[in-house]
Coordinates of C-alpha atoms in Angstrom, one line a residue:
M1 CA -48.2 209.7 26.8
S2 CA -46.9 208.7 23.4
N3 CA -49.6 208.2 20.7
I4 CA -49.7 204.9 18.8
L5 CA -50.5 206.7 15.6
S6 CA -47.2 208.5 15.8
I7 CA -45.5 205.2 16.0
H8 CA -47.4 204.0 12.9
N9 CA -46.3 207.0 11.0
K10 CA -42.6 206.7 12.0
I11 CA -42.5 203.0 11.2
L12 CA -44.2 203.5 7.8
D13 CA -41.8 206.3 6.9
F14 CA -38.8 204.2 8.0
L15 CA -39.9 201.3 5.9
L16 CA -40.5 203.5 2.8
K17 CA -37.1 205.0 3.3
R18 CA -35.6 201.5 3.4
R19 CA -37.5 200.6 0.2
E20 CA -35.7 203.3 -1.7
S21 CA -32.5 201.2 -1.5
N22 CA -34.3 197.8 -1.3
P23 CA -37.5 197.9 -3.4
E24 CA -38.1 194.2 -2.7
L25 CA -38.7 194.9 1.0
Y26 CA -42.4 194.0 1.3
F27 CA -44.5 194.3 4.4
L28 CA -48.2 193.8 5.3
S29 CA -50.3 196.8 6.0
R30 CA -53.8 196.8 7.5
K31 CA -56.2 195.2 5.0
N32 CA -59.6 196.3 6.3
N33 CA -60.9 199.6 7.5
K34 CA -62.9 198.3 10.5
K35 CA -63.9 201.2 12.8
G36 CA -62.3 203.6 10.3
R37 CA -58.9 202.7 11.6
K38 CA -57.1 202.8 8.3
D39 CA -58.5 206.2 7.5
K40 CA -57.3 207.4 10.9
G41 CA -53.7 206.3 10.2
Y42 CA -53.5 202.9 11.9
W43 CA -51.4 201.6 9.0
F44 CA -50.6 198.2 10.6
L45 CA -52.4 195.5 12.5
G46 CA -53.0 196.4 16.2
N47 CA -55.0 198.7 18.5
D48 CA -54.5 201.8 20.6
Y49 CA -51.8 200.1 22.7
Y50 CA -49.6 198.2 20.2
L51 CA -49.0 197.5 16.5
Q52 CA -47.6 194.5 14.7
V53 CA -45.5 194.7 11.5
A54 CA -45.3 191.5 9.4
F55 CA -42.9 190.8 6.6
W56 CA -44.4 187.4 5.7
N57 CA -47.8 185.9 5.1
G58 CA -49.3 183.6 7.6
S59 CA -51.4 184.1 10.7
D60 CA -52.3 182.4 14.0
W61 CA -56.1 182.5 13.9
K62 CA -56.4 181.5 17.5
E63 CA -54.3 184.5 18.7
K64 CA -55.5 186.8 15.9
V65 CA -52.0 187.9 15.1
Y66 CA -49.5 187.2 12.3
S67 CA -47.4 184.1 12.7
I68 CA -44.3 186.2 12.6
G69 CA -44.4 189.8 13.7
F70 CA -42.4 192.7 15.0
F71 CA -44.4 194.3 17.8
V72 CA -44.2 197.9 19.2
T73 CA -46.2 199.1 22.2
I74 CA -47.4 202.6 23.0
E75 CA -44.6 202.7 25.6
R76 CA -42.2 202.0 22.7
K77 CA -41.2 198.5 24.0
C78 CA -40.6 196.1 21.1
W79 CA -40.0 192.4 20.4
I80 CA -40.2 189.7 17.8
E81 CA -43.0 187.2 18.3
F82 CA -43.5 183.7 16.8
S83 CA -47.1 182.5 17.3
A84 CA -48.2 178.9 16.5
Q85 CA -51.2 178.2 18.8
D86 CA -53.2 177.0 15.7
S87 CA -50.5 174.8 14.1
K88 CA -48.2 172.1 15.5
D89 CA -46.2 172.1 12.2
N90 CA -45.5 175.9 12.6
A91 CA -44.5 175.2 16.2
K92 CA -41.8 172.8 15.0
F93 CA -40.7 175.3 12.4
F94 CA -40.3 178.0 15.0
E95 CA -38.3 175.8 17.3
S96 CA -35.8 175.4 14.4
I97 CA -35.6 179.2 13.8
V98 CA -35.3 179.9 17.6
R99 CA -32.2 177.7 17.7
E100 CA -30.6 179.4 14.8
I101 CA -31.3 183.0 15.9
G102 CA -31.0 182.7 19.6
G103 CA -32.2 185.1 22.3
F104 CA -35.8 183.8 22.4
Y105 CA -37.8 182.5 25.3
K106 CA -41.0 180.4 25.1
H107 CA -44.4 181.2 26.7
K108 CA -45.0 178.9 29.7
T109 CA -48.2 177.3 28.3
K110 CA -48.5 178.4 24.7
N111 CA -46.6 177.8 21.4
K112 CA -45.4 181.3 21.4
W113 CA -41.8 182.6 21.4
Y114 CA -40.5 186.1 22.1
K115 CA -37.2 188.0 21.6
E116 CA -37.3 191.3 23.4
Y117 CA -35.2 194.4 22.7
H118 CA -33.8 196.6 25.5
G119 CA -34.5 200.3 25.3
K120 CA -37.2 202.3 23.6
N121 CA -35.5 203.2 20.3
Y122 CA -37.9 201.0 18.3
L123 CA -36.7 202.2 14.9
S124 CA -33.1 201.2 15.8
H125 CA -34.4 197.8 16.9
L126 CA -36.5 197.4 13.7
N127 CA -33.4 198.3 11.7
E128 CA -31.5 195.6 13.6
F129 CA -34.2 193.1 13.0
L130 CA -34.3 193.8 9.3
N131 CA -30.5 193.6 9.0
I132 CA -29.8 190.5 11.2
D133 CA -32.9 188.5 12.1
K134 CA -35.0 188.8 8.9
P135 CA -32.4 187.3 6.6
I136 CA -32.1 184.3 8.9
I137 CA -35.9 183.9 8.9
D138 CA -36.0 184.2 5.1
K139 CA -33.4 181.5 4.8
C140 CA -35.3 179.2 7.1
I141 CA -38.6 179.7 5.2
N142 CA -36.8 178.8 2.0
K143 CA -35.2 175.8 3.6
Y144 CA -38.1 174.3 5.5
N145 CA -40.9 175.6 3.3
P146 CA -43.7 175.8 5.9
A147 CA -47.1 175.4 4.4
D148 CA -48.8 178.4 6.2
I149 CA -45.9 180.9 6.2
Y150 CA -44.6 182.3 2.9
P151 CA -43.2 185.5 1.4
I152 CA -45.3 188.5 0.4
S153 CA -45.6 188.9 -3.4
E154 CA -45.1 192.2 -5.2
N155 CA -48.7 192.1 -6.4
E156 CA -50.0 191.6 -2.8
F157 CA -47.9 194.4 -1.5
I158 CA -49.2 196.7 -4.2
R159 CA -52.8 195.7 -3.6
Y160 CA -52.8 196.4 0.1
S161 CA -50.2 199.0 0.6
T162 CA -50.5 201.5 -2.3
K163 CA -53.5 203.3 -0.8
I164 CA -51.9 203.5 2.6
I165 CA -48.7 204.8 1.2
D166 CA -50.6 207.4 -0.9
S167 CA -52.5 208.4 2.2
R168 CA -49.3 208.9 4.2
M169 CA -47.7 210.9 1.3
L170 CA -50.8 213.1 1.2
Q171 CA -50.5 213.7 5.0
K172 CA -46.9 214.7 4.6
D173 CA -47.6 217.0 1.6
R174 CA -50.3 218.7 3.7
G175 CA -47.9 219.0 6.5
Q176 CA -45.6 221.1 4.2
V177 CA -48.3 223.8 4.0
D178 CA -50.4 223.3 7.1
K179 CA -48.3 224.1 10.2
I180 CA -49.0 224.1 13.9
V181 CA -47.5 226.8 16.1
R182 CA -47.7 227.3 19.8
I183 CA -48.3 230.9 20.9
C184 CA -48.0 232.4 24.4
W185 CA -51.1 232.5 26.7
N186 CA -53.2 235.7 26.4
D187 CA -56.7 236.3 27.9
K188 CA -57.2 239.5 25.8
K189 CA -57.6 237.6 22.5
W190 CA -54.1 238.5 21.4
C191 CA -55.0 242.1 20.8
F192 CA -52.6 243.5 23.4
P193 CA -50.6 242.1 26.4
S194 CA -52.5 240.5 29.2
G195 CA -49.8 240.3 31.8
I196 CA -47.8 237.6 33.5
D197 CA -50.8 235.6 34.8
G198 CA -51.1 232.3 33.0
K199 CA -47.8 232.6 31.3
S200 CA -45.0 230.0 31.5
K201 CA -43.8 229.2 35.0
D202 CA -40.4 228.3 33.7
P203 CA -38.1 231.0 35.3
N204 CA -35.8 230.8 32.3
S205 CA -38.6 231.3 29.7
Y206 CA -38.8 234.6 27.7
E207 CA -42.3 235.4 28.8
R208 CA -41.6 234.8 32.5
T209 CA -38.4 236.9 32.3
F210 CA -39.9 239.9 30.5
G211 CA -43.6 239.5 31.4
F212 CA -44.9 239.2 27.9
G213 CA -44.6 237.3 24.6
H214 CA -44.4 238.8 21.1
E215 CA -47.5 237.0 19.9
E216 CA -49.6 239.2 22.2
W217 CA -50.4 241.6 19.3
L218 CA -51.1 238.8 16.8
F219 CA -54.8 239.8 16.3
D220 CA -54.3 243.6 16.8
R221 CA -56.4 244.9 14.0
S222 CA -55.4 248.5 14.8
K223 CA -52.0 247.9 13.2
V224 CA -52.3 247.2 9.5
S225 CA -49.6 248.4 7.1
D226 CA -50.2 250.4 3.9
D227 CA -49.8 247.2 1.9
G228 CA -52.9 245.7 3.6
F229 CA -50.8 243.2 5.7
H230 CA -50.6 242.9 9.4
Y231 CA -47.0 242.2 10.4
A232 CA -46.5 239.9 13.4
F233 CA -44.2 237.5 15.3
V234 CA -44.5 233.8 16.2
Q235 CA -41.7 232.2 18.1
P236 CA -41.6 228.9 16.1
L237 CA -40.5 231.0 13.1
N238 CA -37.8 232.9 15.0
L239 CA -34.8 231.6 13.2
K240 CA -31.3 232.9 12.7
S241 CA -31.5 232.4 9.0
D242 CA -34.1 233.3 6.4
K243 CA -34.8 229.6 5.8
H244 CA -38.6 230.1 5.4
Y245 CA -38.4 233.5 3.5
N246 CA -41.3 233.9 1.1
K247 CA -42.9 230.6 2.0
T248 CA -46.6 230.5 2.6
F249 CA -48.2 228.5 5.4
N250 CA -51.6 228.0 7.0
L251 CA -50.9 228.4 10.7
H252 CA -53.0 226.5 13.2
L253 CA -52.6 228.3 16.5
Y254 CA -52.7 226.6 19.9
T255 CA -51.8 227.8 23.4
I256 CA -51.4 226.3 26.8
D257 CA -53.7 227.7 29.5
P258 CA -53.0 228.2 33.2
N259 CA -54.4 224.7 33.8
N260 CA -51.8 223.3 31.4
D261 CA -54.4 222.3 28.9
K262 CA -53.8 222.8 25.1
L263 CA -56.3 225.1 23.4
L264 CA -56.8 225.4 19.7
V265 CA -57.5 229.2 19.2
G266 CA -57.7 229.8 15.5
I267 CA -56.2 229.5 12.0
I268 CA -54.4 232.1 9.9
R269 CA -54.3 231.1 6.2
N270 CA -51.9 232.3 3.6
V271 CA -49.3 233.5 6.1
V272 CA -46.2 234.8 4.3
C273 CA -42.8 234.4 6.0
I274 CA -40.8 237.6 5.7
S275 CA -37.0 238.4 5.6
K276 CA -35.0 240.1 8.3
Q277 CA -34.7 243.1 5.9
D278 CA -38.5 243.2 5.6
S279 CA -38.8 243.2 9.4
E280 CA -36.4 246.1 9.8
A281 CA -38.4 248.1 7.3
E282 CA -41.7 247.5 9.0
F283 CA -40.1 248.1 12.4
L284 CA -39.2 251.6 11.2
K285 CA -42.8 252.2 10.0
Y286 CA -44.1 251.2 13.5
Q287 CA -41.7 253.7 15.1
Q288 CA -42.8 256.5 12.7
R289 CA -46.5 255.9 13.4
G290 CA -46.0 255.7 17.1
W291 CA -47.1 252.1 17.3
M292 CA -43.9 250.9 18.8
D293 CA -44.4 253.4 21.7
D294 CA -48.0 252.1 22.1
M295 CA -46.7 248.6 22.4
K296 CA -44.0 249.5 24.9
K297 CA -46.6 251.3 27.1
Q298 CA -48.9 248.3 27.0
V299 CA -46.1 246.0 28.1
E300 CA -45.0 248.4 30.9
F301 CA -48.6 248.9 32.0
K302 CA -48.7 245.2 32.7
E303 CA -45.4 245.5 34.6
G304 CA -43.4 243.8 31.8
I305 CA -39.9 244.7 30.7
W306 CA -39.9 246.1 27.1
N307 CA -36.1 246.2 26.7
S308 CA -35.9 242.5 25.7
E309 CA -33.7 240.9 23.1
I310 CA -36.5 240.7 20.4
A311 CA -38.0 244.2 21.2
L312 CA -34.6 245.8 20.6
S313 CA -33.8 243.8 17.4
P314 CA -35.6 245.3 14.4
E315 CA -34.4 242.5 12.1
I316 CA -36.3 239.8 14.1
F317 CA -39.2 241.8 15.6
F318 CA -41.5 240.5 12.8
N319 CA -41.3 237.2 10.9
I320 CA -44.7 236.9 9.3
K321 CA -47.3 238.9 7.5
F322 CA -51.0 238.2 6.7
K323 CA -54.3 239.8 5.9
F324 CA -57.1 239.7 8.5
D325 CA -59.5 238.4 5.8
D326 CA -57.5 235.1 6.2
V327 CA -57.9 234.9 10.0
E328 CA -60.4 232.6 11.6
E329 CA -60.6 233.3 15.3
F330 CA -62.6 230.6 17.1
E331 CA -65.5 231.9 19.2
E332 CA -64.7 229.3 21.8
Y333 CA -61.2 227.7 22.0
I334 CA -61.2 224.0 21.6
Y335 CA -59.4 221.7 24.0
L336 CA -57.0 219.3 22.3
G337 CA -56.6 215.8 23.4
S338 CA -53.4 215.1 25.4
D339 CA -52.4 212.4 23.0
D340 CA -52.8 214.4 19.7
I341 CA -50.0 213.2 17.5
N342 CA -49.7 216.5 15.7
I343 CA -48.4 218.1 18.9
S344 CA -45.2 216.1 19.2
T345 CA -43.6 218.7 21.6
N346 CA -44.9 221.5 23.8
R347 CA -41.9 223.6 22.8
F348 CA -42.3 226.6 20.4
K349 CA -41.5 224.6 17.3
L350 CA -43.0 224.7 13.8
L351 CA -44.9 221.4 13.6
P352 CA -46.5 219.9 10.5
K353 CA -50.3 219.3 10.7
E354 CA -50.5 215.9 9.0
T355 CA -53.7 214.5 10.5
E356 CA -57.0 215.9 11.9
F357 CA -56.8 217.2 15.4
N358 CA -57.7 214.9 18.2
Y359 CA -60.2 217.0 20.3
D360 CA -60.9 216.4 24.0
H361 CA -64.4 215.0 23.9
E362 CA -65.0 215.2 27.6
A363 CA -68.1 217.1 28.9
Q364 CA -67.9 220.7 27.9
L365 CA -66.7 223.0 30.7
I366 CA -68.3 226.4 31.0
I367 CA -65.8 229.0 32.1
P368 CA -67.3 231.9 34.1
D369 CA -66.4 235.5 33.3
N370 CA -64.7 235.8 36.7
Q371 CA -61.2 234.6 36.0
D372 CA -60.6 234.0 39.7
D373 CA -62.8 230.9 39.2
F374 CA -60.9 229.7 36.3
V375 CA -62.4 226.2 35.9
G376 CA -66.2 226.1 35.5
N377 CA -68.6 223.4 36.4
K378 CA -69.9 220.8 34.0
K379 CA -73.0 222.0 32.2
N380 CA -74.0 218.5 31.0
T381 CA -72.6 215.1 30.3
D382 CA -73.2 214.9 26.6
T383 CA -70.1 214.1 24.6
R384 CA -68.9 217.1 22.7
N385 CA -65.7 219.0 22.0
K386 CA -64.5 220.6 25.2
T387 CA -64.3 224.4 24.7
Y388 CA -63.1 227.5 26.5
K389 CA -65.2 230.6 26.4
V390 CA -63.3 233.8 25.8
E391 CA -64.0 237.4 26.9
C392 CA -62.0 240.5 26.2
S393 CA -63.0 243.6 28.3
Y394 CA -61.2 246.1 26.0
D395 CA -59.8 246.1 22.5
P396 CA -57.9 249.2 21.3
Y397 CA -59.2 248.5 17.8
H398 CA -62.7 249.4 19.2
D399 CA -61.7 253.0 19.6
I400 CA -60.2 253.2 16.2
M401 CA -63.4 251.9 14.7
Q402 CA -65.5 254.2 16.8
N403 CA -63.6 257.3 15.7
A404 CA -63.6 256.2 12.1
I405 CA -67.3 255.4 12.0
N406 CA -68.1 258.7 13.7
D407 CA -66.2 260.6 11.0
Y408 CA -67.9 258.5 8.3
L409 CA -71.4 259.2 9.6
N410 CA -70.7 262.9 10.0
Q411 CA -69.7 263.1 6.4
S412 CA -72.8 261.2 5.2
K413 CA -76.0 263.0 4.3
E414 CA -78.1 260.6 6.2
Y415 CA -77.7 262.2 9.6
K416 CA -77.9 265.8 10.8
Q417 CA -76.1 265.1 14.1
V418 CA -73.8 262.3 15.2
Y419 CA -72.5 261.8 18.8
I420 CA -69.9 259.6 20.4
E421 CA -71.1 258.3 23.8
R422 CA -68.3 257.3 26.1
N423 CA -70.3 255.6 28.9
R424 CA -73.3 254.2 27.1
V425 CA -74.0 253.3 23.5
D426 CA -70.9 253.8 21.3
I427 CA -72.5 256.2 18.7
K428 CA -75.9 257.7 18.4
A429 CA -77.1 259.6 15.4
I430 CA -80.3 261.5 14.5
T431 CA -81.5 261.3 10.9
Q432 CA -82.7 264.2 8.8
D433 CA -86.2 263.1 9.7
G434 CA -85.5 263.3 13.4
I435 CA -85.2 259.5 14.0
W436 CA -82.6 258.2 16.4
H437 CA -80.2 255.4 15.5
Y438 CA -78.0 253.7 18.0
F439 CA -74.7 252.0 17.0
E440 CA -73.0 249.5 19.2
I441 CA -69.5 248.5 18.0
K442 CA -67.8 245.2 18.7
T443 CA -64.5 243.7 17.5
D444 CA -65.5 240.1 17.1
N445 CA -66.9 238.1 14.2
A446 CA -70.5 239.0 13.2
K447 CA -72.2 236.2 15.2
L448 CA -70.3 236.9 18.4
S449 CA -70.7 240.7 18.0
I450 CA -74.4 240.4 17.8
R451 CA -74.5 238.1 20.8
K452 CA -72.5 240.5 22.9
A453 CA -74.2 243.7 21.7
L454 CA -77.8 242.8 21.6
G455 CA -78.6 243.0 25.3
Q456 CA -76.5 246.2 25.7
I457 CA -78.0 248.1 22.9
M458 CA -81.6 247.1 23.8
E459 CA -80.9 248.3 27.4
Y460 CA -79.5 251.6 26.1
S461 CA -82.6 252.2 24.0
Y462 CA -85.4 250.8 26.1
F463 CA -84.6 250.8 29.8
P464 CA -86.5 251.3 32.0
N465 CA -89.6 251.7 29.8
I466 CA -89.0 254.1 27.0
E467 CA -87.9 254.1 23.3
N468 CA -84.8 256.2 22.8
A469 CA -83.9 254.8 19.4
Q470 CA -86.1 253.4 16.6
K471 CA -83.2 251.5 15.0
L472 CA -80.5 249.5 16.6
I473 CA -77.3 248.8 14.6
V474 CA -74.5 246.4 15.6
V475 CA -71.2 247.1 13.8
S476 CA -68.1 245.0 13.5
Y477 CA -65.3 244.4 11.0
D478 CA -66.7 241.0 9.8
K479 CA -69.0 240.6 6.8
P480 CA -71.9 238.4 7.8
N481 CA -72.6 235.1 6.2
A482 CA -76.0 233.7 5.2
E483 CA -76.7 232.2 8.6
V484 CA -76.1 235.4 10.4
I485 CA -78.3 237.3 7.9
A486 CA -81.1 234.7 8.4
Y487 CA -80.8 235.0 12.2
L488 CA -81.2 238.8 12.1
N489 CA -84.2 238.5 9.8
M490 CA -85.8 236.1 12.3
I491 CA -85.1 238.4 15.3
R492 CA -86.8 241.3 13.4
T493 CA -89.9 239.3 12.2
K494 CA -90.5 236.9 15.2
F495 CA -89.6 239.3 18.1
N496 CA -90.2 242.7 16.3
I497 CA -86.8 243.9 17.5
P498 CA -85.5 246.6 15.1
V499 CA -81.9 245.4 15.1
W500 CA -79.6 245.4 12.1
Y501 CA -75.9 244.6 11.4
R502 CA -73.3 246.5 9.4
Y503 CA -69.6 245.8 8.9
F504 CA -67.0 248.5 8.7
D505 CA -63.6 248.3 6.8
V506 CA -61.2 250.7 8.5
Q507 CA -58.6 250.5 5.7
K508 CA -61.2 251.3 3.0
N509 CA -63.3 253.6 5.1
Y510 CA -66.4 251.7 4.1
L511 CA -69.6 251.1 6.1
S512 CA -71.8 248.4 4.6
Q513 CA -75.5 248.5 4.1
D514 CA -77.9 247.1 6.7
Y515 CA -78.2 243.4 7.1

């Protein structure tokens, strides 16, 4: 369904474009901000189902509309409307205009006249109205001089429209930097390919043909280049030219799940668009490091076909680079409303983010770990953002962190023995004083890592009724914020659980202090 806010934007943009050649084209914008509508982008009078653009002063207070208006509905139907329920004088005036313009019909019982346009190209019809009908109406107003209908002055236009125009320009400026991109579906948190399940059902689509999409490694932290950047691919920036070379965007990522719902999954800020030459150079580095072979094996393990057009084209294999410090992965994906005007197409296009997202505020759905039961039951009926819980059973970055942390601890003077455990706790180490420390490694943000690790590491240490370790340490890549640190302090003081958190930087080979 089309969103009325999108129509507001397109009409305002169209009128501002017309004003470049005709600065005396004045129109009435929304005057008050009732229900915050003006802040939300309802630039003109109307509601969620229609809008009315007026080019003259004068209103019918009984009908609560302008006396003369150009109407557009959410279905993109449009018409001219003359309304004079509150004035017999205006009714006589409109009868004169109707005879001069032609094509109008009168309401059966009201002093209202309509001229409908055929088709849904409302901007074309508005253009026709401004070129043909508006000059006739202007002429009639000057000729008959109706008391309650008169032209908009320049001062009035400036008074009511300047803020709205500034708001729209700010939206468009933001849309130059903040972009929205659709990425392929992946239930492994875009760390590695997840297989054909949930992918596009279009038999002609790339991911259906080859069994994977090239965004599947978007958050693979195991592949960071020497310059500190992760090189990746997003289909909306897959262009024949280097049009966006060296541009920097904030990419808001969404995907479409197996239920055909749109999910907002995260944000990558300060994304740099790279050239085809840069892509070829990075492609060669991936080959030299064996990363390309790893990716090929991951695709084939999921019964995909690696020898695809993009996989065999070094110059287009990558099109962006970013640093993981600029990545915000959502703990729970957020359902977007079906009528969000930012998402003007479901195709893999680079879209401007001009307004805030319209979230689906239905009761939250809780998705069970068992993906066979994809849709969960309603937990409660409180209004909130609808979210999708994400689980990832294995992340190759986990093994990289585990090996690196093991080496780091072995080189430290704090421990006399360090062991990697394959089936239980990730790493256990005994201090010089003979005290056991257990390390549980996760590859999520600090809060989510603690949530996932706490039950596991407590079981490893205390089940069934013993104390194997005196200190429990959760490790991830993410530096904790103040809230996470306060949470850990409360766990230790209130429940007397000896759990700490550390973050590990693989590139710098740095393990933080305890938090």
